[in-house]
Coordinates of C-alpha atoms and ligand atoms in Angstrom, one line a residue:
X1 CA -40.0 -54.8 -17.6
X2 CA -43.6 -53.4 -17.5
X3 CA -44.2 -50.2 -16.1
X4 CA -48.3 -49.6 -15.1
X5 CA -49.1 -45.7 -15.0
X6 CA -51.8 -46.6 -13.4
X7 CA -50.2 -47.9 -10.4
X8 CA -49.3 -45.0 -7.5
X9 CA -45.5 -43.3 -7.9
X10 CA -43.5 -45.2 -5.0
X11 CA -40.5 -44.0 -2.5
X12 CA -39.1 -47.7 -1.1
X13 CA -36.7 -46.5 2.1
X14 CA -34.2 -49.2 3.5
X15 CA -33.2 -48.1 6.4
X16 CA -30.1 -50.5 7.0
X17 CA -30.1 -50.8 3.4
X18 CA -26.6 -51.9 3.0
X19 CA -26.7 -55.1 5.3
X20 CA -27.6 -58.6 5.2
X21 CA -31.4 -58.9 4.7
X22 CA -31.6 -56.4 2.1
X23 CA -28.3 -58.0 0.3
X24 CA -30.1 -61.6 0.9
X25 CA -33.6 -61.1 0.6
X26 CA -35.3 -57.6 -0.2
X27 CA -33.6 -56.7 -2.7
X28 CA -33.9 -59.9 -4.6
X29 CA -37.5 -59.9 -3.7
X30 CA -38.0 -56.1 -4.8
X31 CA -36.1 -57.4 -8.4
X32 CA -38.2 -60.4 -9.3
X33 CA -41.2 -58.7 -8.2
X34 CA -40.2 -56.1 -10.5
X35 CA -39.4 -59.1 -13.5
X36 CA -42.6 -60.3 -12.7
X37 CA -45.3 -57.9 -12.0
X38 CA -45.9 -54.5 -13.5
X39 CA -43.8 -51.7 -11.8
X40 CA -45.1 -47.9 -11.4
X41 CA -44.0 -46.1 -13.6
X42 CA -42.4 -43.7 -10.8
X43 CA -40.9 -45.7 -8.1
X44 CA -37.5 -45.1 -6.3
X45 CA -35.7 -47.5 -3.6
X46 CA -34.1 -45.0 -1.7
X47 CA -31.5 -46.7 0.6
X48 CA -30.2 -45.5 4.0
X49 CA -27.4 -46.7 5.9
X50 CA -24.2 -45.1 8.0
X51 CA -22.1 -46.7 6.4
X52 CA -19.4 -44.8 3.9
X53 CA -20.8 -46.1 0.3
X54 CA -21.3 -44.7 -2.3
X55 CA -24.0 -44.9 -4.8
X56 CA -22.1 -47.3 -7.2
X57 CA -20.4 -49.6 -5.0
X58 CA -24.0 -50.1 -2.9
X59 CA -25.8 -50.6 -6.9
X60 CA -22.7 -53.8 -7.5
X61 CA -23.3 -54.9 -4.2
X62 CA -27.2 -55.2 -4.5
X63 CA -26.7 -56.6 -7.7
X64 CA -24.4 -59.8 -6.7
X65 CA -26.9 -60.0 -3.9
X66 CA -29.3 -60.3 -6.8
X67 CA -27.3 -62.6 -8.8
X68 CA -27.0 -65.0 -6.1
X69 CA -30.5 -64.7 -4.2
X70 CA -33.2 -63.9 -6.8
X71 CA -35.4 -66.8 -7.9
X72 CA -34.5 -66.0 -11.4
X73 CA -30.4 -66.4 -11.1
X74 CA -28.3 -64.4 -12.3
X75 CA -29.4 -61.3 -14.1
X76 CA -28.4 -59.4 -17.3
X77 CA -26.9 -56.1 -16.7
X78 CA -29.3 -54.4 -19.0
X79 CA -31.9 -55.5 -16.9
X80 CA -30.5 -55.0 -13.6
X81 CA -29.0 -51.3 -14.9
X82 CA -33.3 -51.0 -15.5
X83 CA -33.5 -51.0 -11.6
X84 CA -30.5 -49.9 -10.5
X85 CA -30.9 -46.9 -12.1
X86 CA -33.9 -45.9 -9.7
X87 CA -31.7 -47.0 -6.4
X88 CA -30.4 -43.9 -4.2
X89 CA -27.9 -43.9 -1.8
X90 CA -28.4 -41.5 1.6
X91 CA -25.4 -42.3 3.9
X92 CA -26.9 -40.6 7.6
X93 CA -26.4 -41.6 11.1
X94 CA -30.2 -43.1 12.2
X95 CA -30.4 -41.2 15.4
X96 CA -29.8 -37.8 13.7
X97 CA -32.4 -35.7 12.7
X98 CA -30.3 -34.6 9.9
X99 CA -30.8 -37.7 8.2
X100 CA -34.8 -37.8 7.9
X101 CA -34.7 -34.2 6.8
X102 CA -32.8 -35.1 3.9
X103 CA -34.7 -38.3 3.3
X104 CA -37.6 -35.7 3.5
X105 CA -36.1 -33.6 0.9
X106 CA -35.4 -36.4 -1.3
X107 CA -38.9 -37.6 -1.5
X108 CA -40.2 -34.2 -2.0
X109 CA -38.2 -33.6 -5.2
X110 CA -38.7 -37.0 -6.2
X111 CA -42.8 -35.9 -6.2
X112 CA -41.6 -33.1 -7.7
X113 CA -40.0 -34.9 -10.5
X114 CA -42.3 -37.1 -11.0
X115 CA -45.7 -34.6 -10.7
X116 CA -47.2 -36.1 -8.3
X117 CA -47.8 -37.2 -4.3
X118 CA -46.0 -40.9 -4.2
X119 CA -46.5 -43.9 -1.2
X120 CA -43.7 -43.5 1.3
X121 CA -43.0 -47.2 2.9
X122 CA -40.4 -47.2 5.4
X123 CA -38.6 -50.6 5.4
X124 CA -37.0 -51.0 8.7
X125 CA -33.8 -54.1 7.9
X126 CA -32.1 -52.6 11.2
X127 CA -31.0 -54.1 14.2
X128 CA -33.9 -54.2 16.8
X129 CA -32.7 -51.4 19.2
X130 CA -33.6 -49.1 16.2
X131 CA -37.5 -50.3 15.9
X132 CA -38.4 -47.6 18.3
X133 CA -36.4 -44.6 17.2
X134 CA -36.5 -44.5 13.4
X135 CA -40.3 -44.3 13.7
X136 CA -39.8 -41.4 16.3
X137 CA -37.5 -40.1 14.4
X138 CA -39.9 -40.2 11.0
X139 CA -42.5 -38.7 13.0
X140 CA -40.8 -35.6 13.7
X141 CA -39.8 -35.1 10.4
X142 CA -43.2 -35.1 9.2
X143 CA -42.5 -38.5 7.2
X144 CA -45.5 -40.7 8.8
X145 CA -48.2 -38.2 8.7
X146 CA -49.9 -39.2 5.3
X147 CA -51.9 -42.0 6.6
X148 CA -52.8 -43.3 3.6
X149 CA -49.8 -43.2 1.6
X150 CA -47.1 -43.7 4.6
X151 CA -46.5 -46.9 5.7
X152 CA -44.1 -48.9 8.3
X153 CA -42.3 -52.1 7.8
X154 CA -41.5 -53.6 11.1
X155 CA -39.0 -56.6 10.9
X156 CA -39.3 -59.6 13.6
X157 CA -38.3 -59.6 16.7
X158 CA -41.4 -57.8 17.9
X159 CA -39.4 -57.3 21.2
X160 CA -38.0 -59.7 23.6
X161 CA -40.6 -60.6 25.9
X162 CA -44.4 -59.1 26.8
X163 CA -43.1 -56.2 28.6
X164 CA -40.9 -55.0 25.5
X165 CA -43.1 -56.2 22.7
X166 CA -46.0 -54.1 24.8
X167 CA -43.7 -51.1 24.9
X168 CA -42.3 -51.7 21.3
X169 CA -46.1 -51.0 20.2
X170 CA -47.0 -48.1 22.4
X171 CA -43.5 -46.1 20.8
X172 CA -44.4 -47.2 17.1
X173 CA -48.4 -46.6 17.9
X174 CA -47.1 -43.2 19.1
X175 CA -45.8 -42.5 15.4
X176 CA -48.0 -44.1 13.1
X177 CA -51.4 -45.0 13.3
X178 CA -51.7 -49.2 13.4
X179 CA -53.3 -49.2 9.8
X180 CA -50.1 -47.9 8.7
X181 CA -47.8 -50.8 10.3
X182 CA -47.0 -53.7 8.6
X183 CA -45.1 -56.7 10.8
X184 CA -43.5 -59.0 8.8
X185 CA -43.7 -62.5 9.8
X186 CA -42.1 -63.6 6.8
X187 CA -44.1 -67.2 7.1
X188 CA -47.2 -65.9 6.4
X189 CA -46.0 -64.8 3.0
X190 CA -45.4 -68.5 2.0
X191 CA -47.5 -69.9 -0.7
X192 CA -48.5 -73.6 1.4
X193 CA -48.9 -71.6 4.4
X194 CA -51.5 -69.0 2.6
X195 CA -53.3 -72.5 0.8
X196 CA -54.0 -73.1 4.6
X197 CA -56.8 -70.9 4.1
X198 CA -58.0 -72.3 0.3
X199 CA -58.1 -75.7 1.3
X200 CA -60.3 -75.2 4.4
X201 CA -62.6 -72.7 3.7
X202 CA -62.9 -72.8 -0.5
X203 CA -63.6 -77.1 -0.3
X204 CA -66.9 -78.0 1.5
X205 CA -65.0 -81.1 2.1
X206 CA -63.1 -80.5 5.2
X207 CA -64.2 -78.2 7.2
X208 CA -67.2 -80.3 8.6
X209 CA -64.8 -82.5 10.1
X210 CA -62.2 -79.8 11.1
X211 CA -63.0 -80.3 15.0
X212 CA -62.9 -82.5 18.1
X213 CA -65.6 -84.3 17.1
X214 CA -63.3 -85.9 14.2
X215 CA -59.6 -84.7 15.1
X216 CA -57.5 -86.8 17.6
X217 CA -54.9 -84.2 17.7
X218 CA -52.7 -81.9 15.3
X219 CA -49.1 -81.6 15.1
X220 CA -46.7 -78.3 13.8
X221 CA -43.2 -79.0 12.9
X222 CA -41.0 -77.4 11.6
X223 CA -37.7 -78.4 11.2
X224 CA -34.5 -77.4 10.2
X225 CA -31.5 -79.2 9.2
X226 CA -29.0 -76.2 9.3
X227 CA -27.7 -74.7 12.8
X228 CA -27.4 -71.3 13.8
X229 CA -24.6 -70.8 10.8
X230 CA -23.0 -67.2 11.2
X231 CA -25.8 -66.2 13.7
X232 CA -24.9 -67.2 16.7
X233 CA -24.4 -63.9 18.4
X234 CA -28.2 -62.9 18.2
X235 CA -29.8 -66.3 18.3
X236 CA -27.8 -67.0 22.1
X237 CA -30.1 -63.8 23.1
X238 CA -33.2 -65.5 21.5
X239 CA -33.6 -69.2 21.7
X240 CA -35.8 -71.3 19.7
X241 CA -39.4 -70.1 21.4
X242 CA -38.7 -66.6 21.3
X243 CA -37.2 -66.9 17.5
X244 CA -39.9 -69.5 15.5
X245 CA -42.3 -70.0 18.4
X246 CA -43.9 -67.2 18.9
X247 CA -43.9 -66.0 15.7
X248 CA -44.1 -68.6 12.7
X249 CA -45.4 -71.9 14.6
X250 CA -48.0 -69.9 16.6
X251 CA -49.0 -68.3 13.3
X252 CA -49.7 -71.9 11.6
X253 CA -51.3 -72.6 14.5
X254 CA -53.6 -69.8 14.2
X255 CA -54.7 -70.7 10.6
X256 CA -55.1 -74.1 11.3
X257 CA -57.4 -73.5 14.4
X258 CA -59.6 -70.6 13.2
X259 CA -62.9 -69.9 12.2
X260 CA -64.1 -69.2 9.3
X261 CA -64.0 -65.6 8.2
X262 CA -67.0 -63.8 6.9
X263 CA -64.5 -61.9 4.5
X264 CA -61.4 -61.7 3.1
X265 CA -61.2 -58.4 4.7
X266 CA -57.4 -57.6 6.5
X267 CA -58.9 -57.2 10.1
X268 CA -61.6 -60.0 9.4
X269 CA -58.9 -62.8 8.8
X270 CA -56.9 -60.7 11.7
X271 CA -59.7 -61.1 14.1
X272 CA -60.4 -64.6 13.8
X273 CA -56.7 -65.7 14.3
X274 CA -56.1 -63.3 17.3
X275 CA -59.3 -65.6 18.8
X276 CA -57.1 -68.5 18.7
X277 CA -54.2 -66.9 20.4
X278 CA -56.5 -65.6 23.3
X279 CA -58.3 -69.0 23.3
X280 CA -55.6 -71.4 24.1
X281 CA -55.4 -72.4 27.4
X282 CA -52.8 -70.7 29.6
X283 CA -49.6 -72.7 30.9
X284 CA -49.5 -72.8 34.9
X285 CA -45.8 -72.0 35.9
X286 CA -46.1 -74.7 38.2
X287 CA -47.1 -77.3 35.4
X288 CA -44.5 -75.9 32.5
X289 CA -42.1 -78.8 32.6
X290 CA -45.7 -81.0 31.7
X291 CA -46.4 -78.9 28.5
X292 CA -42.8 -77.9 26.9
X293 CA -39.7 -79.3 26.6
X294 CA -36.5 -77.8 25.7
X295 CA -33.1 -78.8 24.0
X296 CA -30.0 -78.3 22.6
X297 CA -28.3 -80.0 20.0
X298 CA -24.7 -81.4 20.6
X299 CA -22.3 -82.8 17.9
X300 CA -23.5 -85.4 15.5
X301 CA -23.4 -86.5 12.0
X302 CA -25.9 -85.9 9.4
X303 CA -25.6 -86.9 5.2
X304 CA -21.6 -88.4 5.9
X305 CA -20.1 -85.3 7.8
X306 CA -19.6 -84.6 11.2
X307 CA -21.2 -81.7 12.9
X308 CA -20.6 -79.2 15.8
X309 CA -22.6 -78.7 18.8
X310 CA -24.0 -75.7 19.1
X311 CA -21.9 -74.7 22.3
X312 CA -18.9 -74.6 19.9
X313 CA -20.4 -72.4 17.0
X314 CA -19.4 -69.5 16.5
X315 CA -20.8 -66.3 18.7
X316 CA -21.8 -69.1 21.0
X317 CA -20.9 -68.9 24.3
X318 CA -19.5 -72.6 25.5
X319 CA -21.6 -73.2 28.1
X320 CA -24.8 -71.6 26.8
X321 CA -27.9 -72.8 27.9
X322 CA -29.9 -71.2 25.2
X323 CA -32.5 -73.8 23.6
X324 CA -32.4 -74.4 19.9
X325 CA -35.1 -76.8 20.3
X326 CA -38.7 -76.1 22.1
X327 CA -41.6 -78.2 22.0
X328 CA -45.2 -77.6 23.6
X329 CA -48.4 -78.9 24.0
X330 CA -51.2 -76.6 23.6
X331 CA -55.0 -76.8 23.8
X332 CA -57.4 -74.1 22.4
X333 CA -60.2 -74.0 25.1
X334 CA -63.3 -73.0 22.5
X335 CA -66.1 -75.4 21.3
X336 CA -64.8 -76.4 18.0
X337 CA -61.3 -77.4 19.6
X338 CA -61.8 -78.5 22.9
X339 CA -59.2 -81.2 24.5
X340 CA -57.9 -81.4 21.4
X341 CA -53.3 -81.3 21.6
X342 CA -52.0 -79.2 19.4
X343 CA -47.8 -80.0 19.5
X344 CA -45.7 -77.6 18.2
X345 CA -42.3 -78.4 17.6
X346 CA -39.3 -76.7 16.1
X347 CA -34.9 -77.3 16.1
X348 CA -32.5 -76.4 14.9
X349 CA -29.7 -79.1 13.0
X350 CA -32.3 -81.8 13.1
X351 CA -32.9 -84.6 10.5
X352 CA -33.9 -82.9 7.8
X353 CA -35.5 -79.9 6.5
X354 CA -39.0 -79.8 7.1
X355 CA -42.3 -77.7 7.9
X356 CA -45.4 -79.4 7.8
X357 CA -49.1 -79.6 9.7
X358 CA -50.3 -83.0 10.2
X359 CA -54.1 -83.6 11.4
X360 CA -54.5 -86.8 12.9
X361 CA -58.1 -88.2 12.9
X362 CA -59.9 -90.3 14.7
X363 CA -60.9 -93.4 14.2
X364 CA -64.0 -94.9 12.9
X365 CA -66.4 -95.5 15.6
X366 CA -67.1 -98.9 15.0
X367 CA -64.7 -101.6 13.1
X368 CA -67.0 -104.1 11.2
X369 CA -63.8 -105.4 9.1
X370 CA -62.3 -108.4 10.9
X371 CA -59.0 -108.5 13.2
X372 CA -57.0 -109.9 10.6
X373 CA -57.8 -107.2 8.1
X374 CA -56.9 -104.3 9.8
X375 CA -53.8 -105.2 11.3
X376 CA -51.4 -102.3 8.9
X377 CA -54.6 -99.8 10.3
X378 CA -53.4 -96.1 10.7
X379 CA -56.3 -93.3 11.1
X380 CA -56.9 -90.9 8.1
X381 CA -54.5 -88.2 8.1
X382 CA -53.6 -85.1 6.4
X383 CA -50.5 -83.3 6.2
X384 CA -50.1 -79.9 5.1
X385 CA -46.6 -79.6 4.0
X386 CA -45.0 -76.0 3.6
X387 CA -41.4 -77.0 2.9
X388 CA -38.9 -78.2 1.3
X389 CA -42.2 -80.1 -0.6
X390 CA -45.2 -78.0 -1.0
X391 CA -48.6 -79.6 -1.1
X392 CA -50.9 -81.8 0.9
X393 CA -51.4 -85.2 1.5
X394 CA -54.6 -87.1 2.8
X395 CA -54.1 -90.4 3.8
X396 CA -57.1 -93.5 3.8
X397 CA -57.4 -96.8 4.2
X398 CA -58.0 -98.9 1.0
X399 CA -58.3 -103.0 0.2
X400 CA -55.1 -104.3 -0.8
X401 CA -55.7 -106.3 -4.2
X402 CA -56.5 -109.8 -3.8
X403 CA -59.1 -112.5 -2.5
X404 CA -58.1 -111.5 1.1
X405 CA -59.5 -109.0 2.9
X406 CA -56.5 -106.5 3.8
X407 CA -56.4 -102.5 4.7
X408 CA -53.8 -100.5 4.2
X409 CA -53.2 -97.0 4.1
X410 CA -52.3 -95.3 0.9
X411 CA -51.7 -91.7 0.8
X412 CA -53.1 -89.6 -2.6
X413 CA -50.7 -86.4 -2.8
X414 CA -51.5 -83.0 -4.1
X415 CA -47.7 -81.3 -5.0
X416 CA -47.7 -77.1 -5.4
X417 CA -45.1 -77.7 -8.5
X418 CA -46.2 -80.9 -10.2
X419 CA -49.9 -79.6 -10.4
X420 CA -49.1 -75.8 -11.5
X421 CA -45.5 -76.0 -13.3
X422 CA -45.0 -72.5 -12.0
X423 CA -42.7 -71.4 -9.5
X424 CA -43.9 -69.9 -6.4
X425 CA -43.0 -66.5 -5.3
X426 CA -40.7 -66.3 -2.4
X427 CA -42.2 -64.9 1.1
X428 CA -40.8 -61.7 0.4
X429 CA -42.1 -60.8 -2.5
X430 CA -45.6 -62.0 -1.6
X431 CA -45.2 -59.2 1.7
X432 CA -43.6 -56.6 -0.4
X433 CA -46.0 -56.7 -3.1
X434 CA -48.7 -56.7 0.0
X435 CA -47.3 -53.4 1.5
X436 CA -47.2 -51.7 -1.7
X437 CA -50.6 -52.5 -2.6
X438 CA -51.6 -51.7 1.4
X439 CA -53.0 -54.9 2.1
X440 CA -52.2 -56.2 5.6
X441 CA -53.9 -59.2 5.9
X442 CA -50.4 -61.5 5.8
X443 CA -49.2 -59.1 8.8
X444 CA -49.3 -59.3 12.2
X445 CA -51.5 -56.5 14.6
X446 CA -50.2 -55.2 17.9
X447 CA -52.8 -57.4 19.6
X448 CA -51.5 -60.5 18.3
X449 CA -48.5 -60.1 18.7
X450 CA -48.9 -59.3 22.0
X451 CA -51.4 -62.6 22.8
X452 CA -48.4 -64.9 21.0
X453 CA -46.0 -63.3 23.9
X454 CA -49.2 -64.1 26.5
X455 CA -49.1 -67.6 25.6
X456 CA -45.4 -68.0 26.0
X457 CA -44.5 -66.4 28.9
X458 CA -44.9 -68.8 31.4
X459 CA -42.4 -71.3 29.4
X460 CA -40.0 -68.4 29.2
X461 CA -39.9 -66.9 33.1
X462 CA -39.3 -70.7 34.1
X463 CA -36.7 -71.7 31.8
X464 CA -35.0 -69.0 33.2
X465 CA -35.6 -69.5 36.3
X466 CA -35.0 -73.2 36.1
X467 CA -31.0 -73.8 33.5
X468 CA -31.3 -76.8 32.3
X469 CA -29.2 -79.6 33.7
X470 CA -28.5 -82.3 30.5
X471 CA -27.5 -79.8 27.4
X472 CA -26.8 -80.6 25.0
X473 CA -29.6 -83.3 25.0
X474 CA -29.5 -84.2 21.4
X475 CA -27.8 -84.9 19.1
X476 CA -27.2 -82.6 15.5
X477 CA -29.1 -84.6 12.7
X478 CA -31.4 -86.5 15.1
X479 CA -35.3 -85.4 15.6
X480 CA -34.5 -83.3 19.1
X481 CA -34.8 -84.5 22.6
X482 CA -36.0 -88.0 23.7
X483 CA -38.0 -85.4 26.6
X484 CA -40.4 -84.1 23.8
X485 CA -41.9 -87.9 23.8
X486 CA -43.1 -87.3 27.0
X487 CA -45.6 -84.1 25.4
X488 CA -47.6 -86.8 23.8
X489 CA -48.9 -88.9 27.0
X490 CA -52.8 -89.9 25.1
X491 CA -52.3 -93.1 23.7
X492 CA -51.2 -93.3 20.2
X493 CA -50.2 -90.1 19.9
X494 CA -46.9 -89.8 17.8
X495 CA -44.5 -87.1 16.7
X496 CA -44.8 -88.2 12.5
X497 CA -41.9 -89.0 10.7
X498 CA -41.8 -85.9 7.5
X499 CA -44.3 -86.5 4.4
X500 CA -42.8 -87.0 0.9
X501 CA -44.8 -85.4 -1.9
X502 CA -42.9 -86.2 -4.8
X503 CA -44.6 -89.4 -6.7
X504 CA -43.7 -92.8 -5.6
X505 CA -42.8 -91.7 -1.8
X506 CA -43.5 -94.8 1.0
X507 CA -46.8 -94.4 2.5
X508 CA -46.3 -96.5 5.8
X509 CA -44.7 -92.9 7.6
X510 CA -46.7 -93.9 11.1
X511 CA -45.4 -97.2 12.8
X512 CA -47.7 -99.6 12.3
X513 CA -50.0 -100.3 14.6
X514 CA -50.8 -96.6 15.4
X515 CA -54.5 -96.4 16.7
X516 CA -56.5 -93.3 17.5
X517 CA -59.1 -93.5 20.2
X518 CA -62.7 -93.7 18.8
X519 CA -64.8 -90.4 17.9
X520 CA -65.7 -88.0 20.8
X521 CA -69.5 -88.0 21.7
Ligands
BG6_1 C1 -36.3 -66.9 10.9 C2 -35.4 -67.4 12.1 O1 -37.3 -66.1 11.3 O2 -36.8 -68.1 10.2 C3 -34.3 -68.3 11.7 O3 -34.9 -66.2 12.7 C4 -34.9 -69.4 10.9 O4 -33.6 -68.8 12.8 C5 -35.7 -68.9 9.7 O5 -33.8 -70.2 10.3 C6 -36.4 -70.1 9.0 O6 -37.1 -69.6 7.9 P1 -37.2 -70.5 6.6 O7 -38.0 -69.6 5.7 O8 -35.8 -70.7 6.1 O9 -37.9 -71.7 7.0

């Protein structure tokens, strides 16, 4: 492991250190970043929890969190004793002042130890309810007043509605100053979704075209194929638009629809995508059922095996009507985007895995080949996929060999691991490595957060107001609700089958036939 002396002495606090995300994913994230980048030569991951473990037993269970999660399997004890001997334990009660006094005193003698003043970042992997207090808590105890070296780690959900996500900020803005809180959307930290930015603004190629002029519409999906697994209880409070909607979709949508920033400064990038949210056009209550559909999946079969619905999973109340589908249709009212449908979709237990931007051009103003030649015709296209494959694919029209005159579309593919044979970080360890080194560009600011919540409220006061009458409406391994057809009324507008990237994958993904209008004016 390298250690960099130049790099500043680090306290890492967990609070709800000994549960599931910090078993599952900080932890392995903290450990390959450790494999993989240099480490200060003073850092500490002081965890806090209530519940009664001690320091050994929380080190084994860390470890086989390790074992099983971290991108580089299972790991040597000599290496993982290399970490695990700077992990503390501080058992305290998080609503007792008692508890940030000692964490206090720890970090103190730690500085002590170690000579000098060290970054305090305050991870918080607690249940929501806490998101307010630990930071008051913090405050009191004197823990957030080092602007520069104090920071806040604020896990998703950024409250539950506009109401709570405004008053969430207020209480944490009350504690720390903004520059010092970093909201993790854990998307952002993806390696496709951060090539968003590359391709567009580092190719002179694209962005000339990137607008109404040249776009017929765009389309977000992302798809699971898993259910709710062992997360039932909180996802029934949540739903689908409250738990990938507001926060991972609308941030691809933000990235896909922004301008180009003058920097690569945090706030720059920051500024530009918070434009989007307050650019797209607000839902009328009146017109909801027009822009968004819901659904729910019901039993079904997917690879050979039969599946639950999602009324019978556990936590899951049996007559639920909590969506674990949403779909919408959005416009972004600004000049480069104008009338231009964005659809965002997302559900749960669908076909298959997969998250993916596809930009659907227009197409050529004038067709000079004849009838008979363009019969297989589908618009260029490129998808931007962020998972399972990572890459892009641009899709063209070329002559099929031979003394006829044919088009057909062929798709060239650019895939993340065939063209750099190196793994890519996970999301975790792209944000971690981000809040250690203080850059908050991959986070998300009060004021978006808020404008995301704008944007979705309309959908969300309705579908309470209005249950739904047919859930479940799909069925589990299926693409969602036959409803979410109905977004896309402008002829030729499709939901797309999932790219392949992989070499050798069928090009013909659009049914044939599939014609975008000609270019706007
Ligand atoms: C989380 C949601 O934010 O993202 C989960 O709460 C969802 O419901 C998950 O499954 C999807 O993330 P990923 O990285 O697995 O696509």
């Amino acid at each position: 492991m390298k250690v960099d002396d130049r790099l500043e002495p680090n306290v890492f606090v967990i609070f709800g250190g000994a549960g599931d995300l910090t078993w599952r994913k900080l932890m392995p994230a903290l450990f390959d970043l450790y494999r993989s980048q240099s480490i200060p030569a003073h850092f500490s991951i002081v965890v806090v929890d209530r519940v009664d473990l001690g320091e050994e037993a929380l080190r084994k269970r860390l470890h086989e969190g390790v074992n099983e999660f971290s991108r580089g399997g299972t790991v040597a004890a000599k290496e993982w004793n290399d970490v695990a001997k700077h992990i503390r334990y501080l058992q305290g009660d998080f609503k007792s002042h008692a508890t940030y006094t000692e964490l206090n005193r720890l970090c103190e003698e730690l500085e002590t130890e170690w000579g000098s003043k060290a970054q305090r970042i305050f991870y918080m992997a607690t249940p929501p309810f806490l998101f307010g207090e630990i930071p008051t808590f913090l405050n009191y105890a004197g823990l957030s007043a080092d602007r520069e070296r104090s920071r806040l780690v604020v896990e998703k959900p950024i409250g539950y509605d506009l109401a709570s996500a405004m008053a969430l900020n207020r209480t944490l803005a009350s504690s720390f100053d903004e520059t010092q809180i970093f909201r993790i959307d854990h998307y952002l930290g993806k390696e496709t979704v951060q090539n968003i930015l590359a391709f567009r603004f580092a190719n002179p190629l694209f962005e000339p075209i990137w607008n109404r002029r040249y776009v017929d519409y765009v389309t977000i999906t992302v798809a699971e194929e898993v259910g709710v697994e062992h997360r039932g209880g909180y996802y029934d409070g949540a739903g689908a638009l409250r738990d990938m909607v507001q926060n991972h979709l609308l941030q691809l949508l933000c990235l896909v629809a922004m301008e180009p920033m003058v920097s690569f400064d945090a706030d720059e990038i920051r500024n530009k995508k918070v434009d989007v949210l307050h650019a797209v056009r607000p839902i009328a209550p009146e017109a909801v059922h027009e822009f968004a559909v819901r659904g729910q999946y019901g039993k079904g079969w997917n690879g050979g095996k039969e599946l639950c619905g999602y009324r019978e999973e556990d936590g899951v109340p049996p007559d639920s009507q909590t969506e674990t589908y949403a779909a919408l249709r959005l416009f972004v009212d600004n000049w480069r985007w104008q009338d231009v449908p964005f659809y965002l979709r997302t559900g749960k237990r669908m076909t298959r895995q997969a998250s993916e931007i596809g930009i659907q051009f227009r197409a050529v103003p004038h067709r000079s080949f004849p009838a008979e030649a363009t019969l297989d015709w589908q618009p260029s296209r490129i998808v931007m996929s962020i998972q399972p494959d990572e890459g892009i694919m641009l899709r063209f029209q070329a002559k099929l060999p031979g003394a006829k005159l044919l088009l057909r579309p062929v798709d060239m593919r650019f895939n993340y691991s065939e063209s750099f044979k190196t793994p890519s970080p996970e999301a975790y360890e792209t944000l971690l490595w981000d809040v250690v080194n203080n850059d908050a560009t991959l986070f998300m600011r009060a004021d978006q957060v808020e404008a995301a919540w704008r944007i979705l409220m309309p959908v969300l006061d309705v579908w309470k107001a209005i249950p739904p009458s047919d859930f479940p409406n799909y069925a589990s391994g299926t693409w969602g609700p036959d409803a979410a057809q109905g977004l896309l009324t402008h002829p030729g507008h499709r939901w797309p089958l999932p790219v392949e990237l992989h070499s050798g994958a069928d090009s013909r993904l659009m049914p044939p036939g599939d014609r975008a209008e000609s270019p706007r004016p």
